Amino acid sequence: MMTWPAPRHAEAAPTAFAHPGVTVSRAQLDFTRGKVDAGAQPWKSAFDQMMASKYADLNRTPKPRTTVECGSYSNPNNGCTDERQDALAAYTDALAWYITRDDRYAKKSIQLMDAWSAVIKQHTNSNAPLQTGWAGSSWPRAAEIIKYTYTGGWANSGRFATMLRTVYLPEVIGGSNSNGNWELSMMEAAVGISVFLEDKSSYDKAMARFRTRAAAYVYLASDGDLPKTVPSQNLDTRAKIVGYWQGQSTFVTGLTQETCRDFTHTGYGLSAMSHVAETSRIQGQDLYGTDVGERLRQALGFQAKYQLGAAVPSRLCGGSLKLGLGPVTEVGYNALHNRLGIAMSNTQALTERQRPAGSDNLFVAWETLTHGDNPS
């Protein structure tokens, strides 16, 4: 049985946080900028795709609300789409600023962040934790780039930090007992917010919860006969575990808790795993060398095989899968294949087929541009 380093708790946060340090580092941004300036592919086409998107529109009007109300499957949807997309636009504009050095984009990113930090007070209804996780994953990515690379100043950065600390962090830091993609996205937001706030305590808390959930989201044969569980969910019998795993009773390496639900939600979970692992690497911890990296590698390969069209055996989800993994493979593939040298033929084939990876309009955006074959 393979053993992995135990989750680090008290010492998880770095002595000093690296900035920009949420999902993308300055070195990665510099690599990307150089490739775009040189007209090299796939970065140039990825950049052109981003700049042609609605998220890079300098005429975008922010639509902040005091209360964002999100019900199940976005019914009701009172500000949910607006918030997620304004956050993605702020991140898009921050990337556009860094690559082009056109300060109109930095100012646009700031305008979007300032509009929301001046107004929002809460998220309500049943999807509030997930909504907060999604939007709260994009905001600190944008804020990190602007605060630490834009020399034109950001007068309201303190107010934005207060928004993250008081409106977003309390909603996500406690986690969720829903399907795993919820808690993984919530911990992505909590980790990113903690980096921006330089809050070591919440970073450690979020990272510990993330480690527990990641282990319970992707099955490895080394886990034993049954998948690992999150203690608060009380999945204390085989029947309960099988029920939580969408009725799947045959556990194979790379299967996720939501594989038999659909690949779209599975993609959300794997994307959040890759984002947290990437942030941890930038912050000097590097979860890719732990079971998180192995789970991510196996899960990406497993889902990619079927997304590419492999026949589905009857023992897997009754022989029927709902595909649609989304643009979620670049970050994990780059870290595990390009940096660590692990062969990932199915993930590579899918990643290259999907380039340039765009946005899922929720919390994933432009990862061929930022992480495609990026050694930094």
Short mmCIF file of C-alpha atoms in Angstrom, two decimals:
data_model
loop_
_atom_site.label_atom_id
_atom_site.label_comp_id
_atom_site.label_asym_id
_atom_site.label_seq_id
_atom_site.Cartn_x
_atom_site.Cartn_y
_atom_site.Cartn_z
CA MET A 1 0.00 0.00 0.00
CA MET A 2 1.32 3.41 -0.99
CA THR A 3 1.60 5.97 1.78
CA TRP A 4 1.49 9.70 1.29
CA PRO A 5 2.67 12.57 3.44
CA ALA A 6 0.10 13.36 6.11
CA PRO A 7 -1.92 16.53 5.58
CA ARG A 8 -0.03 19.47 7.02
CA HIS A 9 -2.17 21.60 9.28
CA ALA A 10 -0.47 24.18 11.48
CA GLU A 11 2.45 24.63 9.11
CA ALA A 12 0.44 24.66 5.85
CA ALA A 13 0.55 28.42 5.32
CA PRO A 14 3.82 29.84 4.01
CA THR A 15 5.99 32.02 6.22
CA ALA A 16 5.45 34.79 3.68
CA PHE A 17 2.78 34.64 0.99
CA ALA A 18 3.87 34.90 -2.66
CA HIS A 19 2.04 37.46 -4.82
CA PRO A 20 0.46 37.32 -7.31
CA GLY A 21 -0.17 33.88 -5.93
CA VAL A 22 -3.68 32.58 -6.65
CA THR A 23 -3.68 29.94 -9.42
CA VAL A 24 -1.21 31.93 -11.52
CA SER A 25 2.19 33.33 -10.55
CA ARG A 26 4.20 36.25 -11.89
CA ALA A 27 6.61 33.81 -13.56
CA GLN A 28 3.72 32.08 -15.32
CA LEU A 29 2.31 35.43 -16.41
CA ASP A 30 5.70 36.49 -17.75
CA PHE A 31 6.05 33.23 -19.71
CA THR A 32 2.56 33.72 -21.16
CA ARG A 33 3.23 37.35 -22.06
CA GLY A 34 6.44 36.41 -23.85
CA LYS A 35 4.72 33.71 -25.89
CA VAL A 36 1.84 36.00 -26.86
CA ASP A 37 4.26 38.79 -27.84
CA ALA A 38 6.15 36.31 -30.01
CA GLY A 39 2.94 35.15 -31.70
CA ALA A 40 3.60 31.59 -30.54
CA GLN A 41 0.89 28.93 -30.43
CA PRO A 42 -1.25 27.87 -28.65
CA TRP A 43 -0.88 31.01 -26.52
CA LYS A 44 -1.59 33.55 -29.26
CA SER A 45 -4.87 31.90 -30.28
CA ALA A 46 -5.79 31.55 -26.60
CA PHE A 47 -5.10 35.24 -26.06
CA ASP A 48 -7.12 36.22 -29.14
CA GLN A 49 -10.00 34.06 -27.88
CA MET A 50 -9.91 35.81 -24.50
CA MET A 51 -9.72 39.30 -25.98
CA ALA A 52 -12.67 38.60 -28.29
CA SER A 53 -14.82 37.38 -25.39
CA LYS A 54 -17.52 39.38 -23.64
CA TYR A 55 -15.38 39.31 -20.50
CA ALA A 56 -12.73 41.56 -22.07
CA ASP A 57 -15.26 44.18 -23.21
CA LEU A 58 -14.13 47.58 -21.94
CA ASN A 59 -17.74 48.78 -22.17
CA ARG A 60 -18.98 46.17 -19.70
CA THR A 61 -21.35 47.61 -17.09
CA PRO A 62 -20.97 46.03 -13.64
CA LYS A 63 -24.22 44.82 -12.06
CA PRO A 64 -23.58 44.63 -8.31
CA ARG A 65 -26.30 43.78 -5.78
CA THR A 66 -26.60 44.08 -2.04
CA THR A 67 -28.02 40.55 -1.86
CA VAL A 68 -27.25 37.83 -4.42
CA GLU A 69 -29.97 35.18 -4.20
CA CYS A 70 -29.27 31.82 -5.82
CA GLY A 71 -31.61 28.86 -5.58
CA SER A 72 -31.07 25.30 -6.73
CA TYR A 73 -30.00 25.20 -10.39
CA SER A 74 -30.05 29.03 -10.30
CA ASN A 75 -33.78 29.28 -9.64
CA PRO A 76 -34.17 32.00 -8.53
CA ASN A 77 -31.23 33.73 -10.18
CA ASN A 78 -31.08 37.17 -8.62
CA GLY A 79 -27.62 38.43 -9.49
CA CYS A 80 -25.96 34.99 -9.62
CA THR A 81 -24.91 35.08 -13.27
CA ASP A 82 -24.06 38.78 -13.04
CA GLU A 83 -21.79 38.22 -10.05
CA ARG A 84 -19.94 35.22 -11.49
CA GLN A 85 -19.46 36.90 -14.83
CA ASP A 86 -18.37 40.25 -13.40
CA ALA A 87 -15.79 38.35 -11.33
CA LEU A 88 -14.60 36.46 -14.40
CA ALA A 89 -14.45 39.76 -16.30
CA ALA A 90 -12.33 41.31 -13.57
CA TYR A 91 -9.91 38.39 -13.87
CA THR A 92 -9.99 38.53 -17.68
CA ASP A 93 -9.22 42.25 -17.61
CA ALA A 94 -6.39 41.68 -15.12
CA LEU A 95 -4.83 39.13 -17.48
CA ALA A 96 -5.36 41.48 -20.42
CA TRP A 97 -3.64 44.26 -18.48
CA TYR A 98 -0.66 42.10 -17.64
CA ILE A 99 -0.13 40.85 -21.18
CA THR A 100 -0.81 44.08 -23.08
CA ARG A 101 0.23 46.69 -20.47
CA ASP A 102 -2.78 48.69 -21.65
CA ASP A 103 -3.91 50.27 -18.40
CA ARG A 104 -7.49 50.57 -19.59
CA TYR A 105 -7.83 46.90 -18.70
CA ALA A 106 -6.40 47.35 -15.21
CA LYS A 107 -8.80 50.23 -14.63
CA LYS A 108 -11.70 48.11 -15.92
CA SER A 109 -10.80 45.29 -13.57
CA ILE A 110 -10.67 47.77 -10.69
CA GLN A 111 -14.02 49.27 -11.72
CA LEU A 112 -15.67 45.85 -11.55
CA MET A 113 -14.10 44.97 -8.20
CA ASP A 114 -14.94 48.38 -6.74
CA ALA A 115 -18.55 48.21 -7.92
CA TRP A 116 -19.15 44.98 -6.04
CA SER A 117 -17.15 45.85 -2.92
CA ALA A 118 -19.22 49.02 -2.52
CA VAL A 119 -22.54 47.18 -2.52
CA ILE A 120 -22.65 43.46 -1.75
CA LYS A 121 -23.59 42.32 1.76
CA GLN A 122 -24.71 38.68 1.47
CA HIS A 123 -25.55 35.58 -0.54
CA THR A 124 -28.85 33.83 0.18
CA ASN A 125 -30.95 30.76 -0.70
CA SER A 126 -29.88 27.14 -1.15
CA ASN A 127 -27.06 27.65 -3.65
CA ALA A 128 -25.42 30.47 -1.67
CA PRO A 129 -22.38 28.39 -0.60
CA LEU A 130 -21.64 27.23 -4.16
CA GLN A 131 -22.26 30.65 -5.69
CA THR A 132 -19.95 32.23 -3.13
CA GLY A 133 -17.35 29.57 -3.92
CA TRP A 134 -17.51 30.20 -7.65
CA ALA A 135 -17.41 33.99 -7.56
CA GLY A 136 -15.02 33.89 -4.62
CA SER A 137 -12.57 31.84 -6.67
CA SER A 138 -12.37 34.44 -9.44
CA TRP A 139 -12.20 37.64 -7.38
CA PRO A 140 -8.87 36.98 -5.63
CA ARG A 141 -7.25 35.86 -8.90
CA ALA A 142 -8.09 39.27 -10.35
CA ALA A 143 -7.20 41.16 -7.19
CA GLU A 144 -3.79 39.51 -6.82
CA ILE A 145 -2.71 40.51 -10.33
CA ILE A 146 -3.96 44.09 -9.99
CA LYS A 147 -2.68 44.75 -6.47
CA TYR A 148 0.78 43.34 -7.10
CA THR A 149 1.51 44.26 -10.73
CA TYR A 150 -0.45 47.40 -11.60
CA THR A 151 1.49 50.53 -10.69
CA GLY A 152 -1.41 52.93 -11.25
CA GLY A 153 -2.81 52.34 -7.78
CA TRP A 154 -6.02 50.84 -6.45
CA ALA A 155 -7.49 53.15 -3.83
CA ASN A 156 -10.28 50.80 -2.74
CA SER A 157 -8.22 47.61 -2.41
CA GLY A 158 -8.82 47.71 1.35
CA ARG A 159 -12.57 47.81 0.88
CA PHE A 160 -12.32 44.90 -1.52
CA ALA A 161 -10.34 42.93 1.08
CA THR A 162 -13.04 43.70 3.65
CA MET A 163 -15.67 42.38 1.22
CA LEU A 164 -13.76 39.11 0.84
CA ARG A 165 -13.25 38.84 4.59
CA THR A 166 -16.81 39.60 5.67
CA VAL A 167 -19.09 38.56 2.79
CA TYR A 168 -17.27 35.66 1.11
CA LEU A 169 -14.96 33.89 3.54
CA PRO A 170 -17.56 33.16 6.26
CA GLU A 171 -19.88 31.60 3.67
CA VAL A 172 -17.27 29.12 2.35
CA ILE A 173 -14.80 28.38 5.15
CA GLY A 174 -17.11 25.96 7.00
CA GLY A 175 -17.40 23.64 4.02
CA SER A 176 -20.36 21.63 2.78
CA ASN A 177 -21.78 18.11 3.02
CA SER A 178 -23.32 18.33 -0.45
CA ASN A 179 -21.74 16.71 -3.52
CA GLY A 180 -17.96 17.04 -3.47
CA ASN A 181 -17.66 19.72 -6.14
CA TRP A 182 -19.36 22.15 -3.74
CA GLU A 183 -16.79 21.86 -0.98
CA LEU A 184 -13.85 21.72 -3.41
CA SER A 185 -14.95 24.99 -5.04
CA MET A 186 -15.65 26.54 -1.65
CA MET A 187 -12.16 25.60 -0.46
CA GLU A 188 -10.67 27.00 -3.67
CA ALA A 189 -12.33 30.31 -2.83
CA ALA A 190 -11.25 30.11 0.82
CA VAL A 191 -7.62 29.38 -0.09
CA GLY A 192 -7.48 32.16 -2.70
CA ILE A 193 -9.11 34.68 -0.38
CA SER A 194 -6.71 33.67 2.41
CA VAL A 195 -3.74 34.36 0.14
CA PHE A 196 -5.04 37.82 -0.75
CA LEU A 197 -5.82 38.59 2.89
CA GLU A 198 -2.53 36.97 4.02
CA ASP A 199 -4.63 35.09 6.56
CA LYS A 200 -2.57 32.08 7.66
CA SER A 201 -5.25 30.75 9.99
CA SER A 202 -7.99 30.55 7.36
CA TYR A 203 -5.46 29.23 4.80
CA ASP A 204 -4.59 26.34 7.12
CA LYS A 205 -8.22 25.63 7.90
CA ALA A 206 -9.24 25.66 4.23
CA MET A 207 -6.27 23.54 3.18
CA ALA A 208 -6.97 20.89 5.82
CA ARG A 209 -10.61 20.66 4.76
CA PHE A 210 -9.53 20.53 1.13
CA ARG A 211 -7.15 17.62 1.79
CA THR A 212 -9.91 15.62 3.48
CA ARG A 213 -12.40 16.33 0.70
CA ALA A 214 -9.99 15.66 -2.17
CA ALA A 215 -9.19 12.26 -0.67
CA ALA A 216 -12.91 11.53 -0.45
CA TYR A 217 -13.63 12.75 -4.00
CA VAL A 218 -11.29 10.58 -6.08
CA TYR A 219 -10.86 6.88 -5.40
CA LEU A 220 -7.48 5.16 -5.49
CA ALA A 221 -7.08 1.40 -5.08
CA SER A 222 -4.70 2.18 -2.20
CA ASP A 223 -7.70 3.58 -0.27
CA GLY A 224 -8.95 0.04 0.32
CA ASP A 225 -12.25 -1.60 -0.58
CA LEU A 226 -14.25 1.60 -0.17
CA PRO A 227 -13.56 5.28 -0.88
CA LYS A 228 -12.44 7.56 1.92
CA THR A 229 -15.15 9.68 3.52
CA VAL A 230 -15.57 13.08 5.12
CA PRO A 231 -16.29 12.47 8.84
CA SER A 232 -19.08 15.07 9.07
CA GLN A 233 -21.11 13.21 6.45
CA ASN A 234 -21.50 10.05 8.56
CA LEU A 235 -21.14 7.74 5.58
CA ASP A 236 -20.56 4.83 7.95
CA THR A 237 -21.91 1.92 5.90
CA ARG A 238 -21.16 0.56 2.46
CA ALA A 239 -24.75 1.27 1.42
CA LYS A 240 -24.46 4.93 2.39
CA ILE A 241 -21.18 5.30 0.51
CA VAL A 242 -22.58 3.63 -2.62
CA GLY A 243 -25.60 5.92 -2.46
CA TYR A 244 -23.40 8.98 -2.15
CA TRP A 245 -21.32 7.75 -5.10
CA GLN A 246 -24.43 7.91 -7.32
CA GLY A 247 -25.19 4.21 -6.89
CA GLN A 248 -21.79 3.05 -8.16
CA SER A 249 -20.66 -0.02 -6.22
CA THR A 250 -17.54 -1.00 -8.18
CA PHE A 251 -14.69 1.30 -7.22
CA VAL A 252 -11.76 1.69 -9.60
CA THR A 253 -8.79 4.05 -9.51
CA GLY A 254 -9.68 7.44 -10.99
CA LEU A 255 -13.41 7.21 -10.38
CA THR A 256 -14.83 10.29 -8.68
CA GLN A 257 -17.80 10.70 -6.38
CA GLU A 258 -19.68 12.43 -9.22
CA THR A 259 -18.52 10.42 -12.27
CA CYS A 260 -21.84 8.60 -12.44
CA ARG A 261 -23.76 11.83 -11.95
CA ASP A 262 -22.24 13.62 -14.94
CA PHE A 263 -18.84 14.72 -16.21
CA THR A 264 -19.73 18.42 -15.97
CA HIS A 265 -19.97 18.43 -12.17
CA THR A 266 -16.98 16.08 -12.02
CA GLY A 267 -15.08 18.68 -14.04
CA TYR A 268 -15.95 21.36 -11.49
CA GLY A 269 -14.48 19.22 -8.73
CA LEU A 270 -11.31 18.35 -10.63
CA SER A 271 -10.82 21.95 -11.71
CA ALA A 272 -11.05 23.18 -8.12
CA MET A 273 -8.58 20.46 -7.06
CA SER A 274 -6.11 21.61 -9.71
CA HIS A 275 -6.51 25.27 -8.77
CA VAL A 276 -5.85 24.64 -5.08
CA ALA A 277 -2.86 22.45 -5.91
CA GLU A 278 -1.51 25.16 -8.21
CA THR A 279 -1.93 27.85 -5.56
CA SER A 280 -0.23 25.59 -3.01
CA ARG A 281 2.71 25.15 -5.38
CA ILE A 282 3.07 28.90 -5.85
CA GLN A 283 2.94 29.30 -2.06
CA GLY A 284 5.74 26.78 -1.59
CA GLN A 285 3.83 23.76 -0.33
CA ASP A 286 3.15 21.83 -3.58
CA LEU A 287 0.33 19.33 -3.14
CA TYR A 288 1.16 17.75 -6.50
CA GLY A 289 3.73 15.62 -4.69
CA THR A 290 1.07 14.26 -2.30
CA ASP A 291 -1.97 12.04 -2.82
CA VAL A 292 -3.74 15.13 -4.20
CA GLY A 293 -1.50 15.02 -7.27
CA GLU A 294 -1.97 11.28 -7.72
CA ARG A 295 -5.74 11.56 -7.35
CA LEU A 296 -5.84 14.42 -9.83
CA ARG A 297 -3.68 12.52 -12.32
CA GLN A 298 -5.76 9.37 -12.12
CA ALA A 299 -9.07 11.20 -12.24
CA LEU A 300 -8.09 13.31 -15.23
CA GLY A 301 -6.90 10.24 -17.12
CA PHE A 302 -9.98 8.20 -16.22
CA GLN A 303 -12.52 10.83 -17.27
CA ALA A 304 -10.46 11.84 -20.34
CA LYS A 305 -10.50 8.29 -21.68
CA TYR A 306 -14.29 8.25 -21.80
CA GLN A 307 -14.60 11.88 -22.89
CA LEU A 308 -12.45 10.87 -25.88
CA GLY A 309 -14.94 8.14 -26.76
CA ALA A 310 -13.82 4.89 -25.10
CA ALA A 311 -16.56 2.28 -24.70
CA VAL A 312 -18.19 2.36 -21.26
CA PRO A 313 -18.16 -1.02 -19.46
CA SER A 314 -21.43 -2.11 -17.87
CA ARG A 315 -19.84 -2.07 -14.41
CA LEU A 316 -19.30 1.71 -14.75
CA CYS A 317 -22.42 3.78 -14.11
CA GLY A 318 -24.60 1.05 -15.60
CA GLY A 319 -22.77 1.36 -18.90
CA SER A 320 -23.89 4.95 -19.55
CA LEU A 321 -22.06 8.22 -18.91
CA LYS A 322 -23.15 11.84 -19.28
CA LEU A 323 -20.10 13.45 -20.88
CA GLY A 324 -19.09 17.13 -20.91
CA LEU A 325 -15.93 17.47 -18.84
CA GLY A 326 -15.36 21.10 -19.79
CA PRO A 327 -12.14 23.16 -20.20
CA VAL A 328 -10.63 21.83 -16.97
CA THR A 329 -7.53 19.80 -17.83
CA GLU A 330 -4.79 22.35 -18.60
CA VAL A 331 -3.66 23.19 -15.05
CA GLY A 332 -3.36 19.62 -13.80
CA TYR A 333 -1.93 18.33 -17.07
CA ASN A 334 0.74 21.03 -17.15
CA ALA A 335 1.78 20.44 -13.54
CA LEU A 336 1.84 16.66 -13.68
CA HIS A 337 3.00 16.02 -17.23
CA ASN A 338 5.16 18.99 -18.14
CA ARG A 339 6.68 19.76 -14.75
CA LEU A 340 6.82 16.30 -13.20
CA GLY A 341 7.29 14.31 -16.40
CA ILE A 342 4.41 11.87 -15.90
CA ALA A 343 2.99 10.32 -19.06
CA MET A 344 -0.70 11.19 -19.37
CA SER A 345 -1.67 10.13 -22.88
CA ASN A 346 -5.46 10.38 -22.56
CA THR A 347 -5.34 13.70 -20.72
CA GLN A 348 -2.83 15.01 -23.25
CA ALA A 349 -5.02 14.01 -26.19
CA LEU A 350 -8.09 15.64 -24.66
CA THR A 351 -6.21 18.78 -23.60
CA GLU A 352 -4.74 19.29 -27.07
CA ARG A 353 -8.08 18.59 -28.73
CA GLN A 354 -9.83 21.23 -26.60
CA ARG A 355 -7.30 24.02 -27.14
CA PRO A 356 -7.64 26.84 -26.71
CA ALA A 357 -9.57 26.15 -23.50
CA GLY A 358 -12.09 28.93 -22.94
CA SER A 359 -14.35 29.65 -19.97
CA ASP A 360 -17.09 27.60 -18.31
CA ASN A 361 -18.72 30.93 -17.38
CA LEU A 362 -18.64 29.89 -13.72
CA PHE A 363 -15.08 29.96 -12.33
CA VAL A 364 -12.78 28.53 -15.03
CA ALA A 365 -11.24 30.77 -17.68
CA TRP A 366 -8.40 30.94 -20.22
CA GLU A 367 -6.22 28.11 -18.91
CA THR A 368 -4.50 27.33 -22.21
CA LEU A 369 -3.32 30.93 -22.07
CA THR A 370 -2.15 30.86 -18.45
CA HIS A 371 -1.08 27.23 -17.95
CA GLY A 372 -0.76 25.58 -21.36
CA ASP A 373 2.71 23.99 -21.56
CA ASN A 374 3.93 26.60 -19.08
CA PRO A 375 7.12 25.48 -17.31
CA SER A 376 7.23 28.38 -14.85
#
